[in-house]
Short mmCIF file of C-alpha atoms in Angstrom, two decimals:
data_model
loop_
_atom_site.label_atom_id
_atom_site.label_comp_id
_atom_site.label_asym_id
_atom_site.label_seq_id
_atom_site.Cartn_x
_atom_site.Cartn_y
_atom_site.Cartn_z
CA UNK A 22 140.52 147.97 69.82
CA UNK A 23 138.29 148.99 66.90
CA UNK A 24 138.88 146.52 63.67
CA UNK A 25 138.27 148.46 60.05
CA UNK A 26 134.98 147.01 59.22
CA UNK A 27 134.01 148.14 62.99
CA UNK A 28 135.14 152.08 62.40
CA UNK A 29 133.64 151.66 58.90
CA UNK A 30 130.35 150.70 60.03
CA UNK A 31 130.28 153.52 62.60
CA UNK A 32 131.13 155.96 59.50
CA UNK A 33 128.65 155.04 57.45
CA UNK A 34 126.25 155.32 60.61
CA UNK A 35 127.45 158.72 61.49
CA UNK A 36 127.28 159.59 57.44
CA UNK A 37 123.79 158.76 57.66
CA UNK A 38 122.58 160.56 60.69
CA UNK A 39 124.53 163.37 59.45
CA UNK A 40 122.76 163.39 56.31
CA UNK A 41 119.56 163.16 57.86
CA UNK A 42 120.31 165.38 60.74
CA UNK A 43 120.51 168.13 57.57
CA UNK A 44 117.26 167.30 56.67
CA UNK A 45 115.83 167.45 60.10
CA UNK A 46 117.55 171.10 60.98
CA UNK A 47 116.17 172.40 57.93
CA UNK A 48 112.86 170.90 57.97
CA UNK A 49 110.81 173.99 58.47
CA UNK A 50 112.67 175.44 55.37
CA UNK A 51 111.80 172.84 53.32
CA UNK A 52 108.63 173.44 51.99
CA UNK A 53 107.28 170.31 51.51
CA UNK A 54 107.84 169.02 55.07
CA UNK A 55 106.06 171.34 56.31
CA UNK A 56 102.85 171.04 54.07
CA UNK A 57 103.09 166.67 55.04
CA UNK A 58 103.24 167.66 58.59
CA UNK A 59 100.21 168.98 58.64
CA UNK A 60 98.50 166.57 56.20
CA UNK A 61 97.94 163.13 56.00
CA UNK A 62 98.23 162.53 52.06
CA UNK A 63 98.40 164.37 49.33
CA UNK A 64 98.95 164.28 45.76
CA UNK A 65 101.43 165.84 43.24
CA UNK A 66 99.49 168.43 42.02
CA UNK A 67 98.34 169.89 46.19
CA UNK A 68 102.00 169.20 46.61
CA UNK A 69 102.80 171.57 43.94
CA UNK A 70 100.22 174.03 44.82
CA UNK A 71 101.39 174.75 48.11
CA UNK A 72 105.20 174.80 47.51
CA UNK A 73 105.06 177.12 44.46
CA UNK A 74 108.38 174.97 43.29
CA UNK A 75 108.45 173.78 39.51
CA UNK A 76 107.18 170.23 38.77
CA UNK A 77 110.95 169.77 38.20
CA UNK A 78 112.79 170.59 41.39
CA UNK A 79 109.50 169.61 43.36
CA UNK A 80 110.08 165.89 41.78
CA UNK A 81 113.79 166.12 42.94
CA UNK A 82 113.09 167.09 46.54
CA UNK A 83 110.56 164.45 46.84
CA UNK A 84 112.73 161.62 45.62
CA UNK A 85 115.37 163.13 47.67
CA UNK A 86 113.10 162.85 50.93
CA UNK A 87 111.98 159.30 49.66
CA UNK A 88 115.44 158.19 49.13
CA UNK A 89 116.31 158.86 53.24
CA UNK A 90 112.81 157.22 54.06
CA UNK A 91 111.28 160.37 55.12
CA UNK A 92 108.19 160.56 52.33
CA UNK A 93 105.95 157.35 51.78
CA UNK A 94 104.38 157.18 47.89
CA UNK A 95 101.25 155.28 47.66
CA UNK A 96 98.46 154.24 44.98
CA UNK A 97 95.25 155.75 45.88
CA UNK A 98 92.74 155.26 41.92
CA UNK A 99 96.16 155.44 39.86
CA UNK A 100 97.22 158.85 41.61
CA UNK A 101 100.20 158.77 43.62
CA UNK A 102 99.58 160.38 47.03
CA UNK A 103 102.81 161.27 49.58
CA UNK A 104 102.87 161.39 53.09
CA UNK A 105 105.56 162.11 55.70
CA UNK A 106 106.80 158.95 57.96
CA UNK A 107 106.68 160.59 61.28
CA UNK A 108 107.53 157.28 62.46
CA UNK A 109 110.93 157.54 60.72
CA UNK A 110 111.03 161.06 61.49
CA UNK A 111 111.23 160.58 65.01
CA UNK A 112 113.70 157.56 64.55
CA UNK A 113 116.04 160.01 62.90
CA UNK A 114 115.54 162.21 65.81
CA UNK A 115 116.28 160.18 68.16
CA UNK A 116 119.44 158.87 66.14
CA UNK A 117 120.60 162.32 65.95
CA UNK A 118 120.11 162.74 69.60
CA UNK A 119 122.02 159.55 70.58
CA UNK A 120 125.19 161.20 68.36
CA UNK A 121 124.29 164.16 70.39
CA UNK A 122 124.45 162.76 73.99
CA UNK A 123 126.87 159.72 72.93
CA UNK A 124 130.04 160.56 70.25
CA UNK A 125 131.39 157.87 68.41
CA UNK A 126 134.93 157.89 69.66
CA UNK A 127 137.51 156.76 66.99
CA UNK A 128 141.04 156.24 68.78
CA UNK A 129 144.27 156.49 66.30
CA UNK A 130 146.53 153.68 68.22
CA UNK A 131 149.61 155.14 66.36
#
């Protein structure tokens, strides 16, 4: 028997992965991603460069990929340089995969 803070836990689990299984199945779409995964760091203005986006919607997508953990910012001389977390890449991967293989069951008792 599942109590409510049980099933809402494994919501807000499976509303994460799902968010982040978006990001992952449209990773080669996003622009971005694909520039990181080839390079190590970068700054805004290489960023911008290779995307063609507008400073504008560029700034959005990045704080939208650092807001699910996917983009690192760091200092490097008072220039902010972004890099991909392949580390937490592959953790949402294999999170995804897990759903994949193992569906969270929810059981209505009614």
């Amino acid at each position: 028997m599942y109590t409510n803070n049980t099933i809402k836990g494994s919501l807000a689990r499976l509303s994460y992965a799902i968010q982040n299984l978006e990001i992952i199945s449209h990773e080669w779409s996003i622009p971005i991603l694909r520039f990181l995964r080839s390079n190590d760091s970068v700054d805004f203005i290489q960023l911008q460069h290779e995307t063609n986006l507008p400073p504008i919607i560029l700034q959005k997508q990045i704080d939208a990929l650092q807001e699910v953990g996917i983009v690192k910012i760091s200092k490097e001389k008072n220039v902010r340089m972004y890099e991909m977390d392949h580390y937490k890449m592959l953790r949402i991967q294999l999170m995804v995969k897990q759903l994949i293989d193992q569906p969270i069951q929810i059981y209505d008792n009614y």
